[in-house]
Amino acid sequence: MSADMSKHLTLHTSETVAENRVEPNFVKPYGDTMNDGRVQLSFTLPVALDENAKEAARQLALEMGFDEPAVVHAEDMGQGFSFYVLYGQCKHRVDLSRIKVAKPEFETLDKDAINALIAEKMGRKMVVVGACIETDAHTVGIDAIMNMKGYNGHKGLESYHEVRAINMGAQVDSEELVARAIEEQADVILVSQVVTQKNIHLDNLTRLSDLLEAEGIRDRVILVVGGPRISHELAKELGYDAGFGTKSYAEDVASFAINEWIKRHTA
Amino acid sequence: MSQLNLDQGQIDRARESARRIAHRVFDDMSQYTTTTVERATLRLMGVDGVDDNQIPLPNRLVAHLQEQKLLAHGAASVVAGAMAEHALTAQQVAEAVAAGKLVLARPKHDKAARQSAEAIAAKMCEHIAAQRAVRSQQIDKVGEARTPWLYLIVATGNIFEDIVQARAAAEQGADIVAVIRSTGQSLLDYVPYGATTEGFGGTYATQENFRLMRAALDEVGAKIGRYIRLTNYCSGLCMPEIAAMGAMERLDMMLNDSMYGIIFRDINMKRTFIDQFFSRMVNAYAGIIINTGEDNYLTTADAFDAAHTVLASQLINEQFAYISGLKPDQMGLGHAFEINPDLENGFLWEVAHAQLVRQVFPEACLKYMPPTKHMTGNIFRGHIQDALFNVVSTLTGQNIHLLGMMTEAIHTPFIQDRFLAIQNAKYVFGTMRDLHDEVEFKAGGRIESRAQQVLAETVGILADIEKIGLPAAIGRGTFADISRTMDGGKGLDGVIAKSPDYYNPFPDLMLAGAN
Ligand code: B12
């Protein structure tokens, strides 16, 4: 949890804009007093619990940038492991005014407006081919976006009369997906990646975009990836047009897609 | 706890439908064997090891029998014939065939070959029976935990790392340790060999890995005074072989569903129905508790709307289990706490579903799964969801209790995730130990009405399935909203029609001796 959070922070701070100087707007964690920096933290050490181990936990928190860290709970876990809960005061602060998180630029429209826009601008159905690729078998996410039923009361792309939605399902080889996209003359390719262990998703996604390049159709399709650990930023780094994380719905993707299509075809 | 008022006539009707559904499938499938059933048979006759290319010898031998058009007669008598003729062990026959030094043919004396195959099989059955006895002795000696048993997974990919984690889990309070299998092993048409250290999201199921983990758990069990049960995955394209290996190495539980592979791994229906029968028969004989996978339906279908499909599938799984000789206390029928937390009174419906299953299967060793689908990155809320799940489990007397991890939506468990999960469960189980004795369901109340409704829907869906047959019902996406066809999916090429003189010594020996 905490490791994840710090990763996000570094990612975001690296996305700073040097130009237009604005008033700095520093922020740090809040407990009960502005700028007290209070943070909670928990972790395991691979040593049995004793006073030295407890002190090691405290010193680690110091190294992580906490002032006055306190080990509020320490417990032996057996087999030479021990568990710690700590509180401390974060020394660091971040300038909010210098942060710019990459976001796909579009306005989310509702289903009727999307259908109308497709009809007006494309004059035909938008073809969307989707799959959960390679080793990944988690289809619930891509189904949520594509299938009739949708998710959380948001209908899926199949229910859009101006969209032809083809959901290829689970563990689809990149080759198969690309072949189908060519055959169907897809405007949009949607891929889902849920499993991220050992960064398997990065390999899979790179493989797919390389293949699209090799087939010479990368520029002809709008390439979108989604999944719970996917950000737009990551997607862009991998050469995708957009990335969608948790709580995204069909109308978000469809709005982006038609927006992007219009941009490409009026440029 | 007082019982819900349920119509026994409806339960009987549902069970009768399920019985006819399962028997029809079994009758249709009994004319076939599969490559992995034959490989399992060879393993049980003593064939093991790999060739220079890491291809298991059971695969080499079965491939040879297929080339020679002998497999339809059954591997056992052909190999036993060759053993007698050349004065070799089964292993030596396999090695000679793999080296290209021996070409197998129909046995000269078929009856004698069958008899010697039977004798070899009987010896293996003795070994497995002895393992079963060791389990009972150990449980008598070191004792076992009260139910619900705490079930934990390890999934490092490296068997030696798994052992470290498993020992720690046992010391922290786990009663059952499951070694998660490497992603994709279920679609391998062979079982890897030896100790393995490079699994992906889990560790390969191999006989050596089984042996290593068994020894580690016996050791830690003796130390902490509790028999620790070992679980693995008897599923995928090699179900029967995994069952054989688990029986030999004294595993205690196996995930072993009659339909999971079809629905969630797109394995061919025929293949799965044949393989599940043989693997369950081996599990039955070895005293292994099977776990079924209905909980998975609720990850793709809605837990409230699809509750009756879980009960219907459990009834079908129960009947398939009976056909293979499993006893009710070996049936870890699966269900789960997966109702959307935003649904008002969702907890009541969870109690209703869990108690319904308890009453329909009073003697089964029920497997209850924690929330997974509606777990989020909010680990604090997640810890509460898991606590509520723990309450339902103890209140309704579940047997096998999978521990919910507050980090479910994030990663495979870290060591502290397990530690906190065990504390959570122990706290709830302890502080509510006898609550079930103290509270009663309100007659005609919300919980009872919900259970009655699910039961009525189950009777209905089973009647529908019976009308069209199980394969067609699966074709219609009855379970988990996923649809499969009879001739689709992986592994159909391993389905072989038996010739009239097909012979396999194990069904007679094992089905008779499963008591
Ligand atoms: C259901 C489930 C399964 C089911 C999948 C059934 C199916 N047909 O999908 C089964 C049981 C088969 C399964 C198996 C496995 N699973 Co699983 N599973 C889950 C679970 C519980 C829920 C996932 C889910 O359905 N979420 C609901 C959907 C709607 O959310 P979503 O995927 O995030 O999708 C939304 C957004 O991300 C986005 N989105 C997603 N895709 C796309 C695509 C596009 C184009 C767009 C625009 C948007 C988009 O929109 C969606 C709607 O808002 C999660 C845990 C959790 N609570 O997250 C674990 C989890 C994902 N599984 C995991 C693992 C490791 C596995 C296994 C390897 C072993 C195991 N531990 O169980 C196997 C491997 C299977 C394989 N080969 O891939 C890990 C992944 C860890 C990691 N980060 O790598 C998790 C997190 C559990 C855990 N803690 O171990 N699993």
Coordinates of C-alpha atoms in Angstrom, one line a residue, chain B residues 97-362:
Chain B
V97 CA 9.7 -47.4 -25.6
A98 CA 11.0 -43.8 -25.2
A99 CA 14.5 -45.0 -26.3
G100 CA 13.0 -46.5 -29.4
K101 CA 14.1 -50.0 -28.3
L102 CA 10.7 -51.5 -27.8
V103 CA 7.6 -51.5 -29.9
L104 CA 4.4 -52.5 -28.1
A105 CA 1.8 -54.8 -29.4
R106 CA -1.4 -56.5 -28.1
P107 CA -0.5 -58.9 -25.3
K108 CA -0.1 -62.5 -26.4
H109 CA -2.0 -63.7 -23.4
D110 CA -4.6 -61.1 -22.8
K111 CA -6.1 -62.7 -19.7
A112 CA -2.7 -63.1 -18.0
A113 CA -1.8 -59.6 -18.9
R114 CA -5.0 -58.3 -17.2
Q115 CA -4.3 -60.3 -14.2
S116 CA -0.9 -59.0 -13.8
A117 CA -2.1 -55.4 -14.4
E118 CA -4.6 -56.0 -11.7
A119 CA -1.9 -57.2 -9.3
I120 CA 0.2 -54.1 -10.0
A121 CA -2.8 -51.9 -9.5
A122 CA -3.7 -53.7 -6.3
K123 CA -0.3 -53.0 -4.9
M124 CA -0.6 -49.3 -5.7
C125 CA -4.0 -49.3 -4.0
E126 CA -2.4 -50.7 -0.9
H127 CA 0.1 -47.9 -1.0
I128 CA -2.6 -45.3 -1.3
A129 CA -4.6 -47.0 1.5
A130 CA -1.5 -46.9 3.7
Q131 CA -1.2 -43.2 3.0
R132 CA -4.8 -42.8 4.0
A133 CA -4.1 -44.7 7.2
V134 CA -1.0 -42.5 7.9
R135 CA -3.3 -39.4 7.7
S136 CA -5.7 -40.9 10.2
Q137 CA -2.9 -41.8 12.6
Q138 CA -1.4 -38.4 12.4
I139 CA -4.7 -36.7 13.0
D140 CA -5.2 -39.0 16.0
K141 CA -1.7 -38.3 17.2
V142 CA -1.3 -34.5 16.7
G143 CA -5.0 -33.6 16.6
E144 CA -6.9 -31.4 14.2
A145 CA -8.5 -28.0 14.3
R146 CA -12.2 -27.2 14.9
T147 CA -14.2 -26.2 11.9
P148 CA -14.4 -23.8 10.2
W149 CA -10.9 -24.7 9.1
L150 CA -8.7 -21.8 8.1
Y151 CA -7.6 -22.2 4.5
L152 CA -4.6 -20.1 3.2
I153 CA -2.9 -20.0 -0.1
V154 CA 0.8 -19.7 -1.0
A155 CA 1.7 -18.5 -4.4
T156 CA 5.4 -17.5 -4.8
G157 CA 6.1 -19.6 -7.8
N158 CA 9.1 -21.2 -6.1
I159 CA 8.4 -24.4 -4.0
F160 CA 11.2 -23.6 -1.6
E161 CA 9.8 -20.1 -0.9
D162 CA 6.3 -21.6 -0.7
I163 CA 7.6 -23.9 2.1
V164 CA 8.8 -20.9 4.1
Q165 CA 5.5 -19.1 3.7
A166 CA 3.5 -22.3 4.4
R167 CA 5.3 -22.9 7.6
A168 CA 4.7 -19.4 8.7
A169 CA 1.1 -19.6 7.8
A170 CA 0.7 -22.8 9.8
E171 CA 2.4 -21.3 12.8
Q172 CA 0.1 -18.3 12.6
G173 CA -3.0 -20.6 12.6
A174 CA -3.7 -21.9 9.1
D175 CA -5.3 -25.4 9.1
I176 CA -5.1 -25.9 5.4
V177 CA -2.4 -24.7 3.0
A178 CA -3.1 -24.6 -0.7
V179 CA -0.3 -24.2 -3.1
I180 CA -1.7 -22.1 -6.0
R181 CA -0.7 -23.4 -9.4
S182 CA 1.3 -21.5 -12.0
T183 CA -0.9 -19.6 -14.4
G184 CA -1.5 -21.7 -17.5
Q185 CA -0.7 -25.1 -16.0
S186 CA -4.3 -26.1 -16.4
L187 CA -3.9 -26.0 -20.2
L188 CA -0.7 -28.0 -20.3
D189 CA -1.4 -31.5 -21.6
Y190 CA 1.4 -33.0 -19.4
V191 CA 2.5 -32.7 -15.8
P192 CA 5.9 -31.1 -15.3
Y193 CA 8.6 -33.0 -13.4
G194 CA 10.7 -32.4 -10.4
A195 CA 11.1 -29.6 -7.9
T196 CA 10.3 -26.2 -9.6
T197 CA 11.3 -22.7 -8.8
E198 CA 9.9 -20.6 -11.6
G199 CA 6.2 -20.6 -11.6
F200 CA 4.1 -17.6 -12.6
G201 CA 1.5 -16.4 -10.1
G202 CA 1.8 -19.8 -8.5
T203 CA 3.9 -23.0 -8.4
Y204 CA 3.8 -25.9 -10.8
A205 CA 2.0 -28.9 -9.4
T206 CA 4.6 -31.7 -9.7
Q207 CA 4.9 -34.9 -7.7
E208 CA 8.2 -33.8 -6.2
N209 CA 6.7 -30.4 -5.2
F210 CA 3.8 -32.4 -3.5
R211 CA 6.4 -34.5 -1.7
L212 CA 8.4 -31.5 -0.5
M213 CA 5.5 -29.6 0.8
R214 CA 3.9 -32.7 2.5
A215 CA 7.1 -33.3 4.4
A216 CA 7.4 -29.6 5.5
L217 CA 3.8 -29.5 6.7
D218 CA 4.1 -32.8 8.6
E219 CA 7.1 -31.3 10.3
V220 CA 5.5 -28.0 11.3
G221 CA 2.2 -29.9 12.2
A222 CA 4.0 -32.0 14.7
K223 CA 5.7 -29.0 16.2
I224 CA 2.5 -27.0 16.6
G225 CA 0.2 -29.9 17.5
R226 CA -2.2 -29.7 14.6
Y227 CA -2.5 -31.7 11.4
I228 CA -2.0 -29.3 8.5
R229 CA -3.9 -30.3 5.4
L230 CA -2.3 -29.8 2.0
T231 CA -4.3 -28.7 -1.0
N232 CA -3.6 -28.5 -4.7
Y233 CA -5.5 -28.2 -8.1
C234 CA -6.8 -31.3 -9.6
S235 CA -8.2 -29.5 -12.6
G236 CA -7.3 -28.7 -16.2
L237 CA -6.1 -31.1 -18.9
C238 CA -4.4 -33.5 -16.5
M239 CA -6.9 -33.9 -13.7
P240 CA -6.6 -37.7 -13.4
E241 CA -2.8 -37.6 -13.3
I242 CA -2.7 -34.9 -10.6
A243 CA -5.2 -37.0 -8.6
A244 CA -2.8 -40.0 -9.0
M245 CA 0.1 -38.0 -7.8
G246 CA -1.8 -36.5 -4.9
A247 CA -3.0 -39.9 -3.8
M248 CA 0.5 -41.2 -3.8
E249 CA 1.9 -38.3 -1.9
R250 CA -0.9 -37.9 0.7
L251 CA -2.5 -34.6 -0.3
D252 CA -5.6 -34.0 1.8
M253 CA -7.7 -31.8 -0.5
M254 CA -8.0 -31.1 -4.2
L255 CA -9.9 -28.5 -6.2
N256 CA -11.8 -30.9 -8.4
D257 CA -14.9 -29.6 -10.0
S258 CA -17.0 -31.4 -12.6
M259 CA -17.5 -28.3 -14.8
Y260 CA -15.0 -25.7 -13.9
G261 CA -12.6 -26.5 -16.7
I262 CA -15.3 -26.4 -19.2
I263 CA -16.7 -23.0 -18.1
F264 CA -13.5 -21.1 -17.0
R265 CA -10.7 -22.7 -19.0
D266 CA -12.6 -23.6 -22.2
I267 CA -11.6 -27.2 -21.9
N268 CA -13.7 -29.6 -24.0
M269 CA -16.8 -30.9 -22.3
K270 CA -16.4 -34.6 -23.1
R271 CA -12.8 -34.4 -22.0
T272 CA -13.7 -32.9 -18.7
F273 CA -16.6 -35.1 -17.9
I274 CA -14.5 -38.3 -18.5
D275 CA -11.5 -36.9 -16.6
Q276 CA -13.5 -35.7 -13.6
F277 CA -14.9 -39.1 -13.1
F278 CA -11.6 -40.9 -13.0
S279 CA -9.8 -38.2 -10.9
R280 CA -12.6 -38.1 -8.4
M281 CA -12.6 -41.9 -8.1
V282 CA -8.9 -41.7 -7.2
N283 CA -9.5 -38.9 -4.8
A284 CA -12.4 -40.8 -3.2
Y285 CA -10.2 -43.8 -2.7
A286 CA -7.3 -41.7 -1.2
G287 CA -9.6 -40.1 1.3
I288 CA -9.1 -36.7 -0.3
I289 CA -11.7 -34.0 0.2
I290 CA -12.6 -32.4 -3.1
N291 CA -13.4 -28.7 -3.4
T292 CA -15.9 -27.6 -6.1
G293 CA -15.8 -24.2 -7.8
E294 CA -19.3 -22.7 -7.7
D295 CA -17.9 -19.6 -6.0
N296 CA -16.3 -18.7 -9.3
Y297 CA -19.7 -18.3 -11.0
L298 CA -20.2 -15.3 -8.8
T299 CA -17.2 -13.5 -10.1
T300 CA -18.8 -13.2 -13.6
A301 CA -22.5 -13.5 -12.7
D302 CA -24.2 -11.5 -10.0
A303 CA -24.2 -13.1 -6.5
F304 CA -27.8 -12.2 -5.7
D305 CA -29.4 -12.9 -9.1
A306 CA -27.4 -16.1 -9.7
A307 CA -27.6 -17.6 -6.2
H308 CA -29.8 -20.5 -7.5
T309 CA -27.2 -21.5 -10.1
V310 CA -24.7 -22.1 -7.3
L311 CA -27.1 -24.4 -5.5
A312 CA -28.1 -26.2 -8.7
S313 CA -24.4 -26.7 -9.7
Q314 CA -23.6 -28.0 -6.2
L315 CA -26.4 -30.6 -6.5
I316 CA -25.0 -31.7 -9.8
N317 CA -21.4 -31.8 -8.4
E318 CA -22.7 -33.9 -5.5
Q319 CA -24.2 -36.4 -7.8
F320 CA -21.1 -36.7 -10.0
A321 CA -19.2 -37.1 -6.7
Y322 CA -21.4 -40.0 -5.6
I323 CA -20.8 -41.7 -9.0
S324 CA -17.1 -41.6 -8.3
G325 CA -17.4 -43.0 -4.8
L326 CA -17.0 -39.9 -2.8
K327 CA -18.7 -39.7 0.6
P328 CA -20.5 -36.5 1.7
D329 CA -17.8 -35.6 4.2
Q330 CA -15.4 -35.6 1.2
M331 CA -17.5 -33.1 -0.7
G332 CA -16.2 -29.5 -0.2
L333 CA -19.0 -28.0 -2.2
G334 CA -18.1 -24.4 -2.9
H335 CA -20.0 -21.1 -2.4
A336 CA -19.1 -17.6 -1.7
F337 CA -19.8 -14.3 0.0
E338 CA -19.9 -12.1 -3.1
I339 CA -23.0 -9.9 -2.9
N340 CA -22.4 -6.3 -3.8
P341 CA -21.7 -4.4 -0.5
D342 CA -23.9 -1.6 -1.7
L343 CA -27.0 -3.7 -1.8
E344 CA -29.2 -3.0 1.2
N345 CA -29.6 -6.0 3.5
G346 CA -26.9 -7.8 1.5
F347 CA -25.6 -9.4 4.7
L348 CA -29.1 -10.9 5.4
W349 CA -29.0 -12.5 1.9
E350 CA -25.5 -13.8 2.6
V351 CA -26.8 -15.5 5.8
A352 CA -29.8 -16.9 3.9
H353 CA -27.6 -18.4 1.1
A354 CA -25.0 -19.9 3.4
Q355 CA -27.6 -21.4 5.8
L356 CA -29.6 -22.8 2.8
V357 CA -26.5 -24.5 1.5
R358 CA -25.8 -25.8 5.0
Q359 CA -29.2 -27.3 5.3
V360 CA -29.4 -28.8 1.8
F361 CA -26.0 -30.5 2.4
P362 CA -26.0 -31.2 6.2

